[in-house]
Short mmCIF file of C-alpha atoms and ligand atoms in Angstrom, two decimals:
data_model
loop_
_atom_site.label_atom_id
_atom_site.label_comp_id
_atom_site.label_asym_id
_atom_site.label_seq_id
_atom_site.Cartn_x
_atom_site.Cartn_y
_atom_site.Cartn_z
CA UNK A 1 85.26 130.15 -18.79
CA UNK A 2 85.86 131.47 -15.24
CA UNK A 3 86.47 130.03 -11.76
CA UNK A 4 85.35 131.20 -8.36
CA UNK A 5 88.18 131.61 -5.87
CA UNK A 6 87.41 131.51 -2.14
CA UNK A 7 90.21 132.27 0.41
CA UNK A 8 89.08 131.70 4.00
CA UNK A 9 91.12 133.41 6.26
CA UNK A 10 91.23 133.98 10.07
CA UNK A 11 89.51 137.36 9.80
CA UNK A 12 88.22 137.94 6.24
CA UNK A 13 86.93 135.52 3.46
CA UNK A 14 87.87 136.72 0.09
CA UNK A 15 85.65 135.65 -2.83
CA UNK A 16 86.43 136.35 -6.60
CA UNK A 17 85.82 135.40 -10.09
CA UNK A 18 89.01 134.66 -11.97
CA UNK A 19 89.36 134.04 -15.77
CA UNK A 20 91.56 131.58 -17.38
CA UNK A 21 94.43 134.20 -17.51
CA UNK A 22 94.70 134.69 -13.97
CA UNK A 23 92.85 137.99 -14.05
CA UNK A 24 90.53 138.83 -11.20
CA UNK A 25 87.26 139.83 -12.83
CA UNK A 26 85.28 140.70 -9.82
CA UNK A 27 85.78 140.27 -6.04
CA UNK A 28 84.12 140.84 -2.69
CA UNK A 29 85.11 139.99 1.04
CA UNK A 30 83.09 138.89 4.00
CA UNK A 31 84.20 138.79 7.66
CA UNK A 32 85.08 135.16 8.47
CA UNK A 33 82.17 134.21 10.87
CA UNK A 34 82.27 131.91 13.75
CA UNK A 35 79.40 129.77 12.62
CA UNK A 36 80.41 127.94 9.72
CA UNK A 37 77.30 126.54 8.15
CA UNK A 38 75.76 130.07 8.21
CA UNK A 39 79.08 131.35 6.85
CA UNK A 40 78.60 128.81 3.92
CA UNK A 41 75.11 130.45 3.31
CA UNK A 42 76.69 133.75 3.03
CA UNK A 43 79.66 132.76 0.80
CA UNK A 44 77.14 130.98 -1.55
CA UNK A 45 74.99 134.07 -1.70
CA UNK A 46 78.00 136.30 -2.22
CA UNK A 47 79.40 133.92 -5.01
CA UNK A 48 75.92 134.14 -6.79
CA UNK A 49 75.60 137.80 -6.46
CA UNK A 50 79.05 138.28 -8.02
CA UNK A 51 78.10 136.02 -10.91
CA UNK A 52 74.97 137.93 -11.35
CA UNK A 53 76.12 141.30 -11.12
CA UNK A 54 79.01 140.68 -13.56
CA UNK A 55 76.38 139.41 -16.00
CA UNK A 56 78.02 135.95 -16.32
CA UNK A 57 76.28 132.82 -17.05
CA UNK A 58 76.27 130.08 -14.62
CA UNK A 59 77.04 127.49 -17.25
CA UNK A 60 80.49 129.02 -18.00
CA UNK A 61 81.59 128.57 -14.45
CA UNK A 62 84.34 125.96 -14.61
CA UNK A 63 84.48 125.17 -10.92
CA UNK A 64 85.17 126.41 -7.30
CA UNK A 65 88.50 126.56 -5.63
CA UNK A 66 88.78 126.83 -1.84
CA UNK A 67 91.95 127.84 0.05
CA UNK A 68 91.96 127.56 3.90
CA UNK A 69 94.50 127.62 6.60
CA UNK A 70 95.95 124.35 7.85
CA UNK A 71 95.61 121.82 9.42
CA UNK A 72 93.07 120.63 7.17
CA UNK A 73 92.27 117.45 5.46
CA UNK A 74 91.68 117.67 1.74
CA UNK A 75 91.02 113.96 1.37
CA UNK A 76 87.97 114.52 3.60
CA UNK A 77 87.15 118.04 2.51
CA UNK A 78 87.44 119.25 6.05
CA UNK A 79 88.84 122.15 7.86
CA UNK A 80 90.67 120.24 10.47
CA UNK A 81 92.19 122.27 13.34
CA UNK A 82 93.61 125.67 12.24
CA UNK A 83 94.43 127.72 15.25
CA UNK A 84 93.03 130.85 14.22
CA UNK A 85 89.58 129.21 13.15
CA UNK A 86 88.64 127.30 16.23
CA UNK A 87 84.91 127.40 15.59
CA UNK A 88 85.48 125.82 12.16
CA UNK A 89 87.41 122.71 13.54
CA UNK A 90 86.19 119.66 11.75
CA UNK A 91 83.73 121.56 9.38
CA UNK A 92 82.99 119.86 6.18
CA UNK A 93 83.65 122.73 3.84
CA UNK A 94 83.65 120.78 0.48
CA UNK A 95 80.35 118.83 1.28
CA UNK A 96 78.67 122.00 2.67
CA UNK A 97 79.58 123.95 -0.62
CA UNK A 98 78.39 121.13 -2.70
CA UNK A 99 74.83 121.61 -1.45
CA UNK A 100 74.83 124.95 -3.25
CA UNK A 101 76.82 124.22 -6.35
CA UNK A 102 76.96 121.39 -8.88
CA UNK A 103 80.43 122.36 -10.39
CA UNK A 104 83.66 120.66 -9.40
CA UNK A 105 84.97 122.08 -6.00
CA UNK A 106 88.80 121.76 -5.06
CA UNK A 107 90.08 122.35 -1.85
CA UNK A 108 93.96 122.98 -0.58
CA UNK A 109 95.63 124.79 2.16
CA UNK A 110 96.10 128.60 1.58
CA UNK A 111 100.04 128.46 1.26
CA UNK A 112 99.84 125.80 -1.30
CA UNK A 113 97.24 127.58 -3.24
CA UNK A 114 99.41 130.75 -3.06
CA UNK A 115 102.28 128.74 -4.50
CA UNK A 116 100.23 127.75 -7.32
CA UNK A 117 99.23 131.48 -7.80
CA UNK A 118 102.90 132.35 -8.05
CA UNK A 119 103.60 129.48 -10.66
CA UNK A 120 100.54 130.55 -12.70
CA UNK A 121 100.79 134.50 -13.00
CA UNK A 122 103.63 135.41 -10.44
CA UNK A 123 107.34 134.87 -9.74
CA UNK A 124 107.50 130.99 -10.36
CA UNK A 125 106.30 131.12 -13.99
CA UNK A 126 109.61 130.19 -15.43
CA UNK A 127 110.40 127.13 -13.41
CA UNK A 128 108.96 123.71 -12.35
CA UNK A 129 110.72 123.25 -9.19
CA UNK A 130 110.32 126.12 -6.45
CA UNK A 131 109.34 126.61 -2.88
CA UNK A 132 107.06 129.41 -1.94
CA UNK A 133 107.41 130.56 1.60
CA UNK A 134 105.10 132.95 3.43
CA UNK A 135 106.09 134.88 6.48
CA UNK A 136 103.25 136.59 7.87
CA UNK A 137 101.37 136.14 11.18
CA UNK A 138 102.48 132.50 10.88
CA UNK A 139 104.93 130.81 8.44
CA UNK A 140 103.87 128.30 5.84
CA UNK A 141 105.23 127.03 2.53
CA UNK A 142 103.80 125.64 -0.74
CA UNK A 143 106.05 123.16 -2.76
CA UNK A 144 105.95 122.89 -6.48
CA UNK A 145 108.11 120.09 -7.70
CA UNK A 146 108.50 118.61 -11.20
CA UNK A 147 105.75 120.89 -12.62
CA UNK A 148 103.20 119.76 -10.03
CA UNK A 149 102.08 120.85 -6.38
CA UNK A 150 103.30 118.78 -3.74
CA UNK A 151 100.43 118.58 -1.47
CA UNK A 152 101.04 115.41 0.73
CA UNK A 153 98.32 112.79 1.45
CA UNK A 154 95.86 115.16 3.10
CA UNK A 155 96.86 118.79 1.81
CA UNK A 156 99.20 119.66 4.67
CA UNK A 157 102.70 119.20 2.99
CA UNK A 158 104.96 122.33 3.55
CA UNK A 159 103.99 123.38 6.89
CA UNK A 160 107.36 124.63 7.43
CA UNK A 161 106.33 126.89 10.39
CA UNK A 162 106.87 123.64 12.57
CA UNK A 163 110.27 122.58 11.64
CA UNK A 164 112.66 123.09 14.59
CA UNK A 165 115.37 125.59 14.16
CA UNK A 166 116.53 126.69 17.62
CA UNK A 167 115.24 124.80 20.66
CA UNK A 168 116.87 127.29 23.05
CA UNK A 169 114.38 130.04 22.32
CA UNK A 170 111.28 128.49 23.88
CA UNK A 171 108.22 126.25 23.36
CA UNK A 172 105.97 126.84 20.63
CA UNK A 173 102.23 126.41 21.10
CA UNK A 174 102.38 123.12 18.95
CA UNK A 175 104.64 121.52 22.00
CA UNK A 176 107.95 121.47 20.12
CA UNK A 177 110.63 123.82 21.18
CA UNK A 178 112.10 126.24 18.67
CA UNK A 179 109.75 126.14 15.74
CA UNK A 180 110.46 128.41 12.91
CA UNK A 181 106.97 130.08 13.26
CA UNK A 182 107.50 130.58 16.87
CA UNK A 183 110.96 132.47 16.32
CA UNK A 184 110.74 134.14 12.95
CA UNK A 185 107.15 135.06 12.12
CA UNK A 186 105.73 138.52 12.18
CA UNK A 187 104.06 137.69 15.48
CA UNK A 188 107.23 136.33 16.94
CA UNK A 189 109.38 139.36 15.69
CA UNK A 190 106.88 141.77 17.52
CA UNK A 191 106.97 139.46 20.64
CA UNK A 192 110.70 139.12 20.96
CA UNK A 193 111.17 142.91 19.99
CA UNK A 194 108.76 144.21 22.51
CA UNK A 195 110.51 142.28 25.30
CA UNK A 196 113.76 144.06 24.38
CA UNK A 197 112.48 147.42 24.21
CA UNK A 198 109.85 147.17 27.02
CA UNK A 199 106.81 148.10 25.28
CA UNK A 200 104.69 146.76 22.61
CA UNK A 201 105.64 147.22 19.07
CA UNK A 202 104.85 145.62 15.80
CA UNK A 203 107.35 143.87 13.57
CA UNK A 204 107.40 146.97 11.24
CA UNK A 205 108.54 149.07 14.21
CA UNK A 206 111.11 146.38 15.14
CA UNK A 207 112.65 146.66 11.51
CA UNK A 208 112.58 150.53 11.79
CA UNK A 209 114.48 150.43 15.12
CA UNK A 210 116.92 147.85 13.81
CA UNK A 211 117.68 149.58 10.45
CA UNK A 212 117.74 153.11 11.45
CA UNK A 213 120.69 152.26 13.95
CA UNK A 214 118.62 153.28 16.83
CA UNK A 215 118.69 150.03 18.77
CA UNK A 216 121.67 147.69 18.40
CA UNK A 217 119.95 144.91 20.46
CA UNK A 218 116.73 144.99 18.17
CA UNK A 219 119.14 144.80 15.06
CA UNK A 220 120.85 141.73 16.55
CA UNK A 221 117.42 140.17 17.11
CA UNK A 222 116.35 140.88 13.43
CA UNK A 223 119.69 139.65 12.16
CA UNK A 224 119.12 136.44 14.14
CA UNK A 225 115.59 136.14 12.65
CA UNK A 226 116.87 136.55 9.11
CA UNK A 227 119.46 133.79 9.86
CA UNK A 228 116.44 131.56 11.17
CA UNK A 229 114.56 132.14 7.97
CA UNK A 230 117.79 131.24 6.22
CA UNK A 231 117.99 128.02 8.11
CA UNK A 232 114.49 127.08 7.08
CA UNK A 233 115.37 127.83 3.44
CA UNK A 234 118.36 125.64 3.52
CA UNK A 235 116.36 122.81 5.10
CA UNK A 236 113.84 122.99 2.28
CA UNK A 237 116.71 123.31 -0.56
CA UNK A 238 118.49 120.25 0.98
CA UNK A 239 115.27 118.29 1.01
CA UNK A 240 113.60 119.47 -2.26
CA UNK A 241 116.29 120.73 -4.52
CA UNK A 242 114.32 123.63 -5.88
CA UNK A 243 115.63 126.29 -8.30
CA UNK A 244 113.93 129.16 -6.69
CA UNK A 245 112.73 130.19 -3.48
CA UNK A 246 109.81 132.81 -3.42
CA UNK A 247 109.22 134.66 -0.23
CA UNK A 248 105.96 136.49 0.58
CA UNK A 249 103.77 137.58 3.29
CA UNK A 250 103.85 140.66 5.46
CA UNK A 251 107.14 140.41 6.77
CA UNK A 252 108.73 140.05 3.29
CA UNK A 253 107.75 143.80 2.76
CA UNK A 254 110.96 144.75 4.51
CA UNK A 255 112.70 143.98 1.30
CA UNK A 256 116.38 143.82 0.67
CA UNK A 257 117.79 143.25 4.19
CA UNK A 258 115.80 140.01 4.36
CA UNK A 259 116.39 138.91 0.81
CA UNK A 260 120.15 139.79 1.17
CA UNK A 261 120.66 137.88 4.40
CA UNK A 262 118.87 134.75 3.19
CA UNK A 263 120.68 134.67 0.09
CA UNK A 264 123.94 135.04 1.84
CA UNK A 265 123.06 132.20 4.33
CA UNK A 266 121.97 130.05 1.46
CA UNK A 267 125.26 130.66 -0.54
CA UNK A 268 127.16 129.66 2.66
CA UNK A 269 125.22 126.79 4.05
CA UNK A 270 123.36 124.86 1.31
CA UNK A 271 124.82 121.49 0.98
CA UNK A 272 125.18 121.09 -2.72
CA UNK A 273 126.76 123.46 -5.26
CA UNK A 274 123.44 123.98 -7.19
CA UNK A 275 121.77 124.55 -3.95
CA UNK A 276 124.08 127.36 -2.91
CA UNK A 277 123.10 129.22 -6.17
CA UNK A 278 119.37 128.80 -5.54
CA UNK A 279 117.71 132.25 -6.31
CA UNK A 280 115.61 133.90 -3.56
CA UNK A 281 113.09 136.35 -4.89
CA UNK A 282 109.97 138.28 -3.54
CA UNK A 283 106.40 137.01 -4.27
CA UNK A 284 104.91 138.74 -7.35
CA UNK A 285 101.23 138.63 -5.94
CA UNK A 286 100.29 140.19 -2.65
CA UNK A 287 96.92 140.77 -1.47
CA UNK A 288 95.02 138.75 -4.12
CA UNK A 289 97.35 135.47 -4.07
CA UNK A 290 94.99 133.80 -2.01
CA UNK A 291 92.14 134.26 -4.51
CA UNK A 292 94.11 133.62 -7.49
CA UNK A 293 95.65 130.57 -6.01
CA UNK A 294 92.06 129.15 -5.03
CA UNK A 295 90.89 129.80 -8.44
CA UNK A 296 94.22 128.43 -9.98
CA UNK A 297 93.34 124.94 -8.36
CA UNK A 298 90.30 124.76 -10.76
CA UNK A 299 92.09 126.41 -14.04
CA UNK A 300 95.40 124.54 -13.54
CA UNK A 301 96.06 120.80 -13.74
CA UNK A 302 98.14 120.78 -10.67
CA UNK A 303 98.24 117.21 -9.39
P1 LIG B 1 98.22 137.49 7.22
O1 LIG B 1 98.98 136.90 8.40
O2 LIG B 1 96.90 137.78 7.83
O3 LIG B 1 98.24 136.78 6.07
P2 LIG B 1 100.20 139.57 6.41
O4 LIG B 1 100.70 138.58 5.52
O5 LIG B 1 99.97 141.00 6.19
O6 LIG B 1 98.72 138.91 6.96
O7 LIG B 1 101.08 139.30 7.61
C1 LIG B 1 100.87 139.89 8.69
C2 LIG B 1 102.23 139.94 9.55
O8 LIG B 1 103.21 140.66 8.86
C3 LIG B 1 102.08 140.79 10.82
O9 LIG B 1 102.93 140.15 11.90
C4 LIG B 1 102.71 142.17 10.67
O10 LIG B 1 103.42 142.59 11.71
C5 LIG B 1 103.80 141.86 9.57
N1 LIG B 1 103.86 142.95 8.54
C6 LIG B 1 102.97 143.29 7.83
N2 LIG B 1 103.35 144.32 7.02
C7 LIG B 1 104.67 144.65 7.20
C8 LIG B 1 105.85 145.44 6.92
N3 LIG B 1 105.55 146.35 5.81
N4 LIG B 1 106.93 145.19 7.54
C9 LIG B 1 107.08 144.47 8.37
N5 LIG B 1 106.27 143.67 8.93
C10 LIG B 1 105.18 143.64 8.19
ZN1 LIG B 2 105.51 124.59 16.34
#
């Protein structure tokens, strides 16, 4: 049996067929359109084409898992108000998909689904208690606790991008001051580093300037950002008592400097002795994490 995974993102929507071992059998991607009901037509057509081209029978399709950015409402099956999918606000994605398919359809936020992917075939295979944090354009987390996903009442648990870390840095678009996402995401690193050097640079260029020794101010900024991520991790560790923290997303590509800094911060500041020993590891899945996570919502009993 196979499942369909659909990962709706700000720019593209990835669609795949995933078997019960977490293998991606076939996949495709569409640009995420601004007309959601039209987009659902296209998604349904793409799913049927993938199944047809692969020569699978529709009867062995176990279900369709959908991941999308939050805020959403999994109780109602709607995409609520994700900042980078404005045209989709309030769209009933689950009911719309049900018009095309009669198999079970599950729906969770993308970071939560990616956490389940890490548990299934990634860095979280060995533990029933871990937090997956993605540091990319924004910052989000998926929480796996007691062998189950912790989704919250409406699927929005783990939105750690908006825990307050340092109010002195400025006001986040959400209205709070000093949110983690506003001061430590890839977007934030690029914004703050660009201010320092007086031209537009990416977060990757900021890391290059910092670690080549070329710019001491940018190095200080990056050290501060890694400490902020450490503070976020300690908050999660003190709250949830995980055995493992998995960090993924584009910014985690920087590798050892981030993982060493966060590990060091946790060793110093987590409140309890076992918390201070929490391991911090890179995500094992990168580009297909969203797809595999969406399909995992069907293959795995996660609730
Ligand atoms: P998305 O947010 O769409 O899921 P990514 O996870 O690739 O995409 O995250 C994009 C963010 O990560 C951008 O802010 C980008 O600058 C940053 N990023 C991507 N690759 C790297 C890298 N190798 N080093 C540092 N930052 C990176
Ligand atoms: Zn915020």
